[in-house]
DNA sequence: AGATCAATGCAACTTTATTGCATTTTACAA
DNA sequence: TTGTAAAATGCAATAAAGTTGCATTGATCT
């Protein structure tokens, strides 16, 4: 996703020791320009050098907790993972193709969200705002004829 | 949710025969002012008159397909179900408490979303837009102290 | 080196949802 | 009314995604 990202530094900043596996997981996520499900991340890593499925899940949990990685819900069953919003990467909506399961990042300006007033009166704590568009991607539309 | 809703009519309009179980499921969803997970819907129904878990899932699938009911994704594992947007009920964002799992409906004006321009240039088909705020609800904040 | 703690692997388990097939209920023509 | 087909429901098995417990390995610090 980003040539400016120093993954090792991101881990350090999050107070996470930069083990090889953590770096590998973060690099897969960071070098991809759309979010991926855990199974894809595991599969990719496992091909280059074997790594346990559970290890991937644990690393993902850790990176999400440390806000280095964002867990993104879909209309489907599996969560997707992308870089968390940070100085370089603004939060943005995603498009999820319910046919092929591919998720795309939309530019932050795609939608104009203003919930400032609300945020001040809401009686709970807001940690995260997620916006997702569901539909059929161009590719799947083509295939369908 | 709504005293204006004629559930039997909603089913008919969707081309779905109004069986007792379908009516029961729809009434639970419609009379609740926040979305519920399938397990809660089943549990409630099962207490009054036994109904199979799978039947509830199948009815939910059907009602979602017919756009009578909306399936709402959460940051958690289970989908939640509420009335689908229609003439009486505008689409709106939801707040999901990651602590207690309760989901609240927010008023449509909570956020000001404008993605009209985008919609016209996007090369895929958009079926649905979902917006969700995650955090800790007032109740859970109090308890935590 | 030895003690200690963190990270990883592996098997079993949990939660949520789906599938296959048998049974029951409904629709409705004869 | 009865017979028959189709639809709806129930039940058991299965699936997908994620989690937990515990053993093993690897790193860190005297
Ligand atoms: Mn993204
Ligand atoms: Mn709602
Ligand atoms: Zn697609
Ligand atoms: Zn709560």
mmCIF file of C-alpha atoms (C1' of nucleotides) and ligand atoms in Angstrom:
data_model
loop_
_atom_site.group_PDB
_atom_site.id
_atom_site.type_symbol
_atom_site.label_atom_id
_atom_site.label_comp_id
_atom_site.label_asym_id
_atom_site.label_seq_id
_atom_site.Cartn_x
_atom_site.Cartn_y
_atom_site.Cartn_z
ATOM 1 C CA UNK A 1 0.000 0.000 0.000
ATOM 2 C CA UNK A 2 2.731 2.391 0.858
ATOM 3 C CA UNK A 3 6.396 2.880 0.138
ATOM 4 C CA UNK A 4 6.594 5.343 3.009
ATOM 5 C CA UNK A 5 5.737 2.773 5.622
ATOM 6 C CA UNK A 6 8.526 1.497 7.804
ATOM 7 C CA UNK A 7 6.859 -1.638 9.101
ATOM 8 C CA UNK A 8 9.506 -2.315 11.696
ATOM 9 C CA UNK A 9 9.014 1.194 13.010
ATOM 10 C CA UNK A 10 5.244 0.834 13.054
ATOM 11 C CA UNK A 11 5.612 -2.247 15.227
ATOM 12 C CA UNK A 12 8.021 -0.491 17.553
ATOM 13 C CA UNK A 13 5.739 2.512 17.846
ATOM 14 C CA UNK A 14 2.940 0.186 18.838
ATOM 15 C CA UNK A 15 5.090 -1.353 21.529
ATOM 16 C CA UNK A 16 5.200 -4.670 19.701
ATOM 17 C CA UNK A 17 8.450 -6.540 19.297
ATOM 18 C CA UNK A 18 9.205 -6.935 15.586
ATOM 19 C CA UNK A 19 9.365 -10.680 15.160
ATOM 20 C CA UNK A 20 9.816 -12.076 11.683
ATOM 21 C CA UNK A 21 6.256 -13.364 11.518
ATOM 22 C CA UNK A 22 4.768 -10.074 12.622
ATOM 23 C CA UNK A 23 6.779 -8.265 10.003
ATOM 24 C CA UNK A 24 5.696 -10.716 7.365
ATOM 25 C CA UNK A 25 2.025 -10.315 8.224
ATOM 26 C CA UNK A 26 2.286 -6.544 8.301
ATOM 27 C CA UNK A 27 4.159 -6.421 5.008
ATOM 28 C CA UNK A 28 1.535 -8.486 3.244
ATOM 29 C CA UNK A 29 -1.169 -6.185 4.501
ATOM 30 C CA UNK A 30 0.805 -3.030 3.866
ATOM 31 C CA UNK A 31 1.964 -3.923 0.385
ATOM 32 C CA UNK A 32 -1.521 -4.815 -0.775
ATOM 33 C CA UNK A 33 -3.680 -2.002 -2.001
ATOM 34 C CA UNK A 34 -6.896 -3.572 -0.800
ATOM 35 C CA UNK A 35 -7.818 -5.357 2.431
ATOM 36 C CA UNK A 36 -7.470 -9.128 2.690
ATOM 37 C CA UNK A 37 -9.160 -11.854 4.729
ATOM 38 C CA UNK A 38 -7.051 -13.785 7.241
ATOM 39 C CA UNK A 39 -7.181 -16.927 5.099
ATOM 40 C CA UNK A 40 -5.577 -15.131 2.148
ATOM 41 C CA UNK A 41 -2.892 -13.638 4.333
ATOM 42 C CA UNK A 42 -2.104 -17.034 5.790
ATOM 43 C CA UNK A 43 -2.099 -18.745 2.426
ATOM 44 C CA UNK A 44 0.290 -16.238 0.920
ATOM 45 C CA UNK A 45 2.689 -16.359 3.844
ATOM 46 C CA UNK A 46 2.516 -20.113 4.130
ATOM 47 C CA UNK A 47 3.644 -20.513 0.535
ATOM 48 C CA UNK A 48 6.864 -18.579 1.038
ATOM 49 C CA UNK A 49 7.662 -19.980 4.483
ATOM 50 C CA UNK A 50 5.347 -22.167 6.563
ATOM 51 C CA UNK A 51 3.478 -20.408 9.329
ATOM 52 C CA UNK A 52 0.616 -21.635 11.466
ATOM 53 C CA UNK A 53 -2.900 -20.415 10.849
ATOM 54 C CA UNK A 54 -3.351 -19.629 14.542
ATOM 55 C CA UNK A 55 -0.184 -17.588 14.602
ATOM 56 C CA UNK A 56 -1.582 -15.420 11.837
ATOM 57 C CA UNK A 57 -4.835 -14.941 13.755
ATOM 58 C CA UNK A 58 -2.939 -14.041 16.903
ATOM 59 C CA UNK A 59 -0.749 -11.563 15.094
ATOM 60 C CA UNK A 60 -3.765 -9.983 13.444
ATOM 61 C CA UNK A 61 -5.495 -9.643 16.812
ATOM 62 C CA UNK A 62 -2.414 -8.020 18.257
ATOM 63 C CA UNK A 63 -1.926 -5.585 15.396
ATOM 64 C CA UNK A 64 -5.593 -4.607 15.486
ATOM 65 C CA UNK A 65 -5.409 -4.057 19.231
ATOM 66 C CA UNK A 66 -2.367 -1.848 18.762
ATOM 67 C CA UNK A 67 -4.187 0.001 15.985
ATOM 68 C CA UNK A 68 -1.543 -0.754 13.423
ATOM 69 C CA UNK A 69 -3.978 -2.787 11.366
ATOM 70 C CA UNK A 70 -7.716 -2.267 10.874
ATOM 71 C CA UNK A 71 -10.207 -5.095 10.980
ATOM 72 C CA UNK A 72 -12.942 -4.391 8.472
ATOM 73 C CA UNK A 73 -16.322 -6.115 8.613
ATOM 74 C CA UNK A 74 -18.028 -7.267 5.445
ATOM 75 C CA UNK A 75 -21.458 -8.438 4.487
ATOM 76 C CA UNK A 76 -19.858 -11.901 4.445
ATOM 77 C CA UNK A 77 -18.526 -14.100 7.240
ATOM 78 C CA UNK A 78 -14.828 -13.267 7.310
ATOM 79 C CA UNK A 79 -13.184 -10.060 8.483
ATOM 80 C CA UNK A 80 -10.779 -8.276 6.167
ATOM 81 C CA UNK A 81 -7.557 -6.598 7.196
ATOM 82 C CA UNK A 82 -5.896 -3.436 5.974
ATOM 83 C CA UNK A 83 -3.546 -0.793 7.321
ATOM 84 C CA UNK A 84 -5.170 1.232 10.068
ATOM 85 C CA UNK A 85 -5.741 4.905 9.375
ATOM 86 C CA UNK A 86 -2.678 6.908 10.334
ATOM 87 C CA UNK A 87 -0.734 10.007 9.412
ATOM 88 C CA UNK A 88 -0.130 8.762 5.857
ATOM 89 C CA UNK A 89 -3.432 6.975 5.364
ATOM 90 C CA UNK A 90 -6.745 8.643 5.946
ATOM 91 C CA UNK A 91 -9.772 6.596 6.917
ATOM 92 C CA UNK A 92 -11.928 5.736 3.934
ATOM 93 C CA UNK A 93 -14.939 3.670 2.892
ATOM 94 C CA UNK A 94 -14.715 0.325 1.152
ATOM 95 C CA UNK A 95 -16.598 -1.433 -1.560
ATOM 96 C CA UNK A 96 -17.334 -5.117 -1.091
ATOM 97 C CA UNK A 97 -18.335 -7.291 -4.028
ATOM 98 C CA UNK A 98 -20.846 -9.799 -2.752
ATOM 99 C CA UNK A 99 -20.109 -12.002 -5.760
ATOM 100 C CA UNK A 100 -16.341 -12.462 -5.742
ATOM 101 C CA UNK A 101 -15.641 -11.299 -2.206
ATOM 102 C CA UNK A 102 -13.128 -8.731 -3.279
ATOM 103 C CA UNK A 103 -12.900 -5.550 -1.275
ATOM 104 C CA UNK A 104 -11.748 -2.237 -2.725
ATOM 105 C CA UNK A 105 -10.621 0.910 -1.003
ATOM 106 C CA UNK A 106 -12.495 4.035 -2.005
ATOM 107 C CA UNK A 107 -10.940 7.464 -1.767
ATOM 108 C CA UNK A 108 -11.797 9.355 1.390
ATOM 109 C CA UNK A 109 -13.539 12.062 -0.628
ATOM 110 C CA UNK A 110 -15.903 9.519 -2.130
ATOM 111 C CA UNK A 111 -18.394 10.366 0.523
ATOM 112 C CA UNK A 112 -18.817 13.450 2.572
ATOM 113 C CA UNK A 113 -19.498 12.381 6.119
ATOM 114 C CA UNK A 114 -20.202 14.948 8.781
ATOM 115 C CA UNK A 115 -21.095 13.672 12.172
ATOM 116 C CA UNK A 116 -19.279 16.172 14.283
ATOM 117 C CA UNK A 117 -22.355 17.539 16.017
ATOM 118 C CA UNK A 118 -23.480 14.028 16.786
ATOM 119 C CA UNK A 119 -20.174 12.996 18.248
ATOM 120 C CA UNK A 120 -20.488 15.679 20.899
ATOM 121 C CA UNK A 121 -23.901 14.666 22.139
ATOM 122 C CA UNK A 122 -23.581 10.884 21.917
ATOM 123 C CA UNK A 123 -23.599 9.397 25.423
ATOM 124 C CA UNK A 124 -21.153 6.583 24.647
ATOM 125 C CA UNK A 125 -17.592 6.273 23.413
ATOM 126 C CA UNK A 126 -17.002 6.041 19.674
ATOM 127 C CA UNK A 127 -13.864 4.154 18.724
ATOM 128 C CA UNK A 128 -14.299 3.647 15.043
ATOM 129 C CA UNK A 129 -16.498 4.519 12.118
ATOM 130 C CA UNK A 130 -16.906 2.074 9.296
ATOM 131 C CA UNK A 131 -18.648 2.639 6.037
ATOM 132 C CA UNK A 132 -19.105 -0.043 3.443
ATOM 133 C CA UNK A 133 -20.780 -0.186 0.067
ATOM 134 C CA UNK A 134 -21.989 -3.598 -1.053
ATOM 135 C CA UNK A 135 -22.676 -4.570 -4.609
ATOM 136 C CA UNK A 136 -21.244 -6.231 -7.687
ATOM 137 C CA UNK A 137 -17.871 -5.141 -8.994
ATOM 138 C CA UNK A 138 -17.180 -4.278 -12.606
ATOM 139 C CA UNK A 139 -15.451 -7.566 -13.276
ATOM 140 C CA UNK A 140 -18.306 -9.652 -11.949
ATOM 141 C CA UNK A 141 -20.823 -7.551 -13.860
ATOM 142 C CA UNK A 142 -18.931 -8.264 -17.071
ATOM 143 C CA UNK A 143 -18.664 -11.993 -16.477
ATOM 144 C CA UNK A 144 -22.345 -12.270 -15.739
ATOM 145 C CA UNK A 145 -23.237 -11.022 -19.280
ATOM 146 C CA UNK B 1 -40.495 -0.533 15.510
ATOM 147 C CA UNK B 2 -43.571 0.655 13.818
ATOM 148 C CA UNK B 3 -47.297 0.714 14.362
ATOM 149 C CA UNK B 4 -47.820 1.570 10.715
ATOM 150 C CA UNK B 5 -46.351 -1.654 9.475
ATOM 151 C CA UNK B 6 -48.733 -4.271 8.209
ATOM 152 C CA UNK B 7 -46.457 -7.275 8.349
ATOM 153 C CA UNK B 8 -48.792 -9.511 6.453
ATOM 154 C CA UNK B 9 -48.936 -6.935 3.702
ATOM 155 C CA UNK B 10 -45.163 -6.553 3.654
ATOM 156 C CA UNK B 11 -44.827 -10.273 3.067
ATOM 157 C CA UNK B 12 -47.427 -10.234 0.321
ATOM 158 C CA UNK B 13 -45.758 -7.276 -1.377
ATOM 159 C CA UNK B 14 -42.514 -9.227 -1.357
ATOM 160 C CA UNK B 15 -44.221 -12.183 -3.000
ATOM 161 C CA UNK B 16 -43.767 -14.284 0.124
ATOM 162 C CA UNK B 17 -46.633 -16.337 1.466
ATOM 163 C CA UNK B 18 -47.441 -15.190 5.000
ATOM 164 C CA UNK B 19 -46.898 -18.341 7.022
ATOM 165 C CA UNK B 20 -47.242 -18.129 10.772
ATOM 166 C CA UNK B 21 -43.517 -18.497 11.330
ATOM 167 C CA UNK B 22 -42.629 -15.812 8.834
ATOM 168 C CA UNK B 23 -45.069 -13.459 10.464
ATOM 169 C CA UNK B 24 -43.650 -14.237 13.875
ATOM 170 C CA UNK B 25 -40.096 -13.564 12.754
ATOM 171 C CA UNK B 26 -41.062 -10.342 11.035
ATOM 172 C CA UNK B 27 -43.080 -9.138 14.009
ATOM 173 C CA UNK B 28 -40.193 -9.674 16.379
ATOM 174 C CA UNK B 29 -37.914 -7.696 14.122
ATOM 175 C CA UNK B 30 -40.470 -5.017 13.397
ATOM 176 C CA UNK B 31 -41.586 -4.494 16.963
ATOM 177 C CA UNK B 32 -38.049 -4.118 18.228
ATOM 178 C CA UNK B 33 -36.524 -0.691 18.000
ATOM 179 C CA UNK B 34 -33.023 -1.987 17.473
ATOM 180 C CA UNK B 35 -31.628 -4.807 15.309
ATOM 181 C CA UNK B 36 -31.249 -8.285 16.764
ATOM 182 C CA UNK B 37 -28.987 -11.268 16.069
ATOM 183 C CA UNK B 38 -30.598 -14.463 14.769
ATOM 184 C CA UNK B 39 -29.965 -16.234 18.071
ATOM 185 C CA UNK B 40 -32.002 -13.641 19.993
ATOM 186 C CA UNK B 41 -34.817 -13.820 17.491
ATOM 187 C CA UNK B 42 -34.899 -17.577 17.736
ATOM 188 C CA UNK B 43 -34.722 -17.599 21.514
ATOM 189 C CA UNK B 44 -37.612 -15.179 21.842
ATOM 190 C CA UNK B 45 -39.808 -17.042 19.394
ATOM 191 C CA UNK B 46 -38.926 -20.436 20.795
ATOM 192 C CA UNK B 47 -40.108 -19.400 24.240
ATOM 193 C CA UNK B 48 -43.605 -18.558 23.075
ATOM 194 C CA UNK B 49 -43.986 -21.460 20.644
ATOM 195 C CA UNK B 50 -41.192 -23.844 19.642
ATOM 196 C CA UNK B 51 -39.563 -23.169 16.297
ATOM 197 C CA UNK B 52 -36.435 -24.634 14.796
ATOM 198 C CA UNK B 53 -33.261 -22.601 14.648
ATOM 199 C CA UNK B 54 -32.776 -23.495 10.992
ATOM 200 C CA UNK B 55 -36.268 -22.342 10.150
ATOM 201 C CA UNK B 56 -35.440 -18.954 11.604
ATOM 202 C CA UNK B 57 -32.244 -18.755 9.542
ATOM 203 C CA UNK B 58 -34.130 -19.725 6.423
ATOM 204 C CA UNK B 59 -36.842 -17.184 7.016
ATOM 205 C CA UNK B 60 -34.256 -14.485 7.677
ATOM 206 C CA UNK B 61 -32.464 -15.339 4.426
ATOM 207 C CA UNK B 62 -35.731 -15.156 2.553
ATOM 208 C CA UNK B 63 -36.798 -11.849 4.059
ATOM 209 C CA UNK B 64 -33.389 -10.335 3.380
ATOM 210 C CA UNK B 65 -33.497 -11.539 -0.214
ATOM 211 C CA UNK B 66 -36.925 -9.971 -0.622
ATOM 212 C CA UNK B 67 -35.610 -6.777 0.962
ATOM 213 C CA UNK B 68 -38.180 -6.811 3.711
ATOM 214 C CA UNK B 69 -35.500 -7.227 6.340
ATOM 215 C CA UNK B 70 -31.949 -5.833 6.379
ATOM 216 C CA UNK B 71 -28.960 -7.897 7.414
ATOM 217 C CA UNK B 72 -26.526 -5.640 9.227
ATOM 218 C CA UNK B 73 -22.886 -6.567 9.706
ATOM 219 C CA UNK B 74 -21.140 -5.853 12.977
ATOM 220 C CA UNK B 75 -17.611 -5.801 14.213
ATOM 221 C CA UNK B 76 -18.519 -9.131 15.835
ATOM 222 C CA UNK B 77 -19.282 -12.552 14.368
ATOM 223 C CA UNK B 78 -23.054 -12.570 14.111
ATOM 224 C CA UNK B 79 -25.218 -10.592 11.706
ATOM 225 C CA UNK B 80 -28.007 -8.455 13.099
ATOM 226 C CA UNK B 81 -31.440 -8.046 11.581
ATOM 227 C CA UNK B 82 -33.724 -5.035 11.367
ATOM 228 C CA UNK B 83 -36.469 -3.776 9.104
ATOM 229 C CA UNK B 84 -35.169 -2.896 5.674
ATOM 230 C CA UNK B 85 -35.332 0.746 4.648
ATOM 231 C CA UNK B 86 -38.682 1.475 3.029
ATOM 232 C CA UNK B 87 -41.246 4.228 2.593
ATOM 233 C CA UNK B 88 -41.756 4.592 6.359
ATOM 234 C CA UNK B 89 -38.204 3.867 7.441
ATOM 235 C CA UNK B 90 -35.249 5.713 6.039
ATOM 236 C CA UNK B 91 -31.835 4.070 5.932
ATOM 237 C CA UNK B 92 -29.680 5.048 8.892
ATOM 238 C CA UNK B 93 -26.371 4.260 10.580
ATOM 239 C CA UNK B 94 -26.013 2.050 13.641
ATOM 240 C CA UNK B 95 -23.960 2.061 16.765
ATOM 241 C CA UNK B 96 -22.506 -1.251 17.915
ATOM 242 C CA UNK B 97 -21.243 -1.679 21.453
ATOM 243 C CA UNK B 98 -18.240 -3.961 21.283
ATOM 244 C CA UNK B 99 -18.667 -4.730 24.978
ATOM 245 C CA UNK B 100 -22.276 -5.866 25.343
ATOM 246 C CA UNK B 101 -23.027 -6.515 21.684
ATOM 247 C CA UNK B 102 -26.036 -4.263 21.650
ATOM 248 C CA UNK B 103 -26.782 -2.386 18.458
ATOM 249 C CA UNK B 104 -28.615 0.934 18.374
ATOM 250 C CA UNK B 105 -30.239 2.726 15.500
ATOM 251 C CA UNK B 106 -29.059 6.268 14.936
ATOM 252 C CA UNK B 107 -31.223 8.882 13.302
ATOM 253 C CA UNK B 108 -30.627 9.320 9.588
ATOM 254 C CA UNK B 109 -29.528 12.918 10.137
ATOM 255 C CA UNK B 110 -26.770 11.793 12.461
ATOM 256 C CA UNK B 111 -24.397 11.864 9.581
ATOM 257 C CA UNK B 112 -24.481 13.755 6.389
ATOM 258 C CA UNK B 113 -23.449 11.409 3.637
ATOM 259 C CA UNK B 114 -23.130 12.652 0.099
ATOM 260 C CA UNK B 115 -21.855 10.210 -2.435
ATOM 261 C CA UNK B 116 -23.999 11.158 -5.334
ATOM 262 C CA UNK B 117 -21.168 12.187 -7.612
ATOM 263 C CA UNK B 118 -19.369 8.974 -6.798
ATOM 264 C CA UNK B 119 -22.340 6.794 -7.544
ATOM 265 C CA UNK B 120 -22.420 8.060 -11.117
ATOM 266 C CA UNK B 121 -18.813 7.276 -11.916
ATOM 267 C CA UNK B 122 -18.429 4.002 -10.048
ATOM 268 C CA UNK B 123 -17.977 1.149 -12.535
ATOM 269 C CA UNK B 124 -19.871 -1.444 -10.489
ATOM 270 C CA UNK B 125 -23.352 -1.867 -9.108
ATOM 271 C CA UNK B 126 -24.068 -0.552 -5.617
ATOM 272 C CA UNK B 127 -26.820 -2.411 -3.796
ATOM 273 C CA UNK B 128 -26.459 -1.174 -0.279
ATOM 274 C CA UNK B 129 -24.594 1.294 1.874
ATOM 275 C CA UNK B 130 -23.854 0.454 5.462
ATOM 276 C CA UNK B 131 -22.405 2.717 8.064
ATOM 277 C CA UNK B 132 -21.553 1.576 11.554
ATOM 278 C CA UNK B 133 -20.037 3.262 14.561
ATOM 279 C CA UNK B 134 -18.248 0.979 16.996
ATOM 280 C CA UNK B 135 -17.531 1.816 20.583
ATOM 281 C CA UNK B 136 -18.760 1.405 24.148
ATOM 282 C CA UNK B 137 -22.334 2.301 24.995
ATOM 283 C CA UNK B 138 -23.314 4.500 27.899
ATOM 284 C CA UNK B 139 -24.410 1.560 30.020
ATOM 285 C CA UNK B 140 -21.144 -0.290 29.588
ATOM 286 C CA UNK B 141 -19.162 2.871 30.272
ATOM 287 C CA UNK B 142 -20.988 3.295 33.582
ATOM 288 C CA UNK B 143 -20.480 -0.309 34.657
ATOM 289 C CA UNK B 144 -16.799 -0.238 33.849
ATOM 290 C CA UNK B 145 -15.710 2.421 36.397
ATOM 291 C "C1'" DA C 1 24.862 -21.994 31.128
ATOM 292 C "C1'" DG C 2 20.480 -21.493 33.521
ATOM 293 C "C1'" DA C 3 16.272 -19.178 34.430
ATOM 294 C "C1'" DT C 4 12.537 -16.678 32.538
ATOM 295 C "C1'" DC C 5 9.363 -14.868 29.456
ATOM 296 C "C1'" DA C 6 7.564 -14.292 24.756
ATOM 297 C "C1'" DA C 7 6.303 -16.388 20.493
ATOM 298 C "C1'" DT C 8 4.826 -20.216 17.869
ATOM 299 C "C1'" DG C 9 2.724 -24.751 16.736
ATOM 300 C "C1'" DC C 10 -0.787 -28.164 17.068
ATOM 301 C "C1'" DA C 11 -5.160 -30.260 18.445
ATOM 302 C "C1'" DA C 12 -9.418 -29.541 20.196
ATOM 303 C "C1'" DC C 13 -13.158 -26.612 20.606
ATOM 304 C "C1'" DT C 14 -16.720 -22.756 19.857
ATOM 305 C "C1'" DT C 15 -19.814 -19.929 17.371
ATOM 306 C "C1'" DT C 16 -22.519 -18.933 13.580
ATOM 307 C "C1'" DA C 17 -24.506 -20.457 9.638
ATOM 308 C "C1'" DT C 18 -25.624 -23.916 5.814
ATOM 309 C "C1'" DT C 19 -26.890 -28.380 3.593
ATOM 310 C "C1'" DG C 20 -29.278 -32.771 2.811
ATOM 311 C "C1'" DC C 21 -32.928 -35.229 3.541
ATOM 312 C "C1'" DA C 22 -37.154 -36.781 6.005
ATOM 313 C "C1'" DT C 23 -41.612 -35.246 7.582
ATOM 314 C "C1'" DT C 24 -45.412 -32.188 7.923
ATOM 315 C "C1'" DT C 25 -48.381 -28.713 6.241
ATOM 316 C "C1'" DT C 26 -50.655 -26.151 2.692
ATOM 317 C "C1'" DA C 27 -52.670 -25.407 -1.774
ATOM 318 C "C1'" DC C 28 -55.687 -26.716 -4.934
ATOM 319 C "C1'" DA C 29 -57.354 -29.495 -8.907
ATOM 320 C "C1'" DA C 30 -60.178 -33.312 -9.778
ATOM 321 C "C1'" DT D 1 -63.899 -34.379 -0.077
ATOM 322 C "C1'" DT D 2 -59.943 -36.535 -1.438
ATOM 323 C "C1'" DG D 3 -55.525 -37.045 -3.863
ATOM 324 C "C1'" DT D 4 -51.409 -35.024 -5.245
ATOM 325 C "C1'" DA D 5 -47.848 -31.696 -5.715
ATOM 326 C "C1'" DA D 6 -45.418 -28.081 -3.850
ATOM 327 C "C1'" DA D 7 -43.922 -25.485 -0.037
ATOM 328 C "C1'" DA D 8 -42.504 -25.154 4.643
ATOM 329 C "C1'" DT D 9 -40.469 -27.051 8.625
ATOM 330 C "C1'" DG D 10 -37.606 -30.111 11.560
ATOM 331 C "C1'" DC D 11 -33.520 -32.648 12.602
ATOM 332 C "C1'" DA D 12 -28.812 -34.239 12.061
ATOM 333 C "C1'" DA D 13 -24.711 -33.530 9.932
ATOM 334 C "C1'" DT D 14 -21.482 -30.417 8.070
ATOM 335 C "C1'" DA D 15 -18.928 -26.112 7.085
ATOM 336 C "C1'" DA D 16 -16.321 -21.755 7.756
ATOM 337 C "C1'" DA D 17 -14.077 -18.661 10.629
ATOM 338 C "C1'" DG D 18 -12.084 -17.897 14.691
ATOM 339 C "C1'" DT D 19 -10.484 -19.152 19.679
ATOM 340 C "C1'" DT D 20 -8.419 -21.727 23.577
ATOM 341 C "C1'" DG D 21 -5.304 -24.811 26.152
ATOM 342 C "C1'" DC D 22 -1.222 -26.563 26.439
ATOM 343 C "C1'" DA D 23 3.310 -28.186 24.787
ATOM 344 C "C1'" DT D 24 7.471 -26.668 22.445
ATOM 345 C "C1'" DT D 25 10.645 -23.517 20.700
ATOM 346 C "C1'" DG D 26 13.127 -19.305 20.648
ATOM 347 C "C1'" DA D 27 14.833 -14.988 22.627
ATOM 348 C "C1'" DT D 28 16.676 -12.310 26.685
ATOM 349 C "C1'" DC D 29 18.939 -11.417 30.728
ATOM 350 C "C1'" DT D 30 21.625 -12.376 34.408
HETATM 351 MN MN1 LIG E 1 -8.740 0.447 2.729
HETATM 352 MN MN1 LIG E 2 -31.827 0.344 12.460
HETATM 353 ZN ZN1 LIG E 3 -16.655 -9.055 -7.867
HETATM 354 ZN ZN1 LIG E 4 -22.702 -1.888 25.766
#
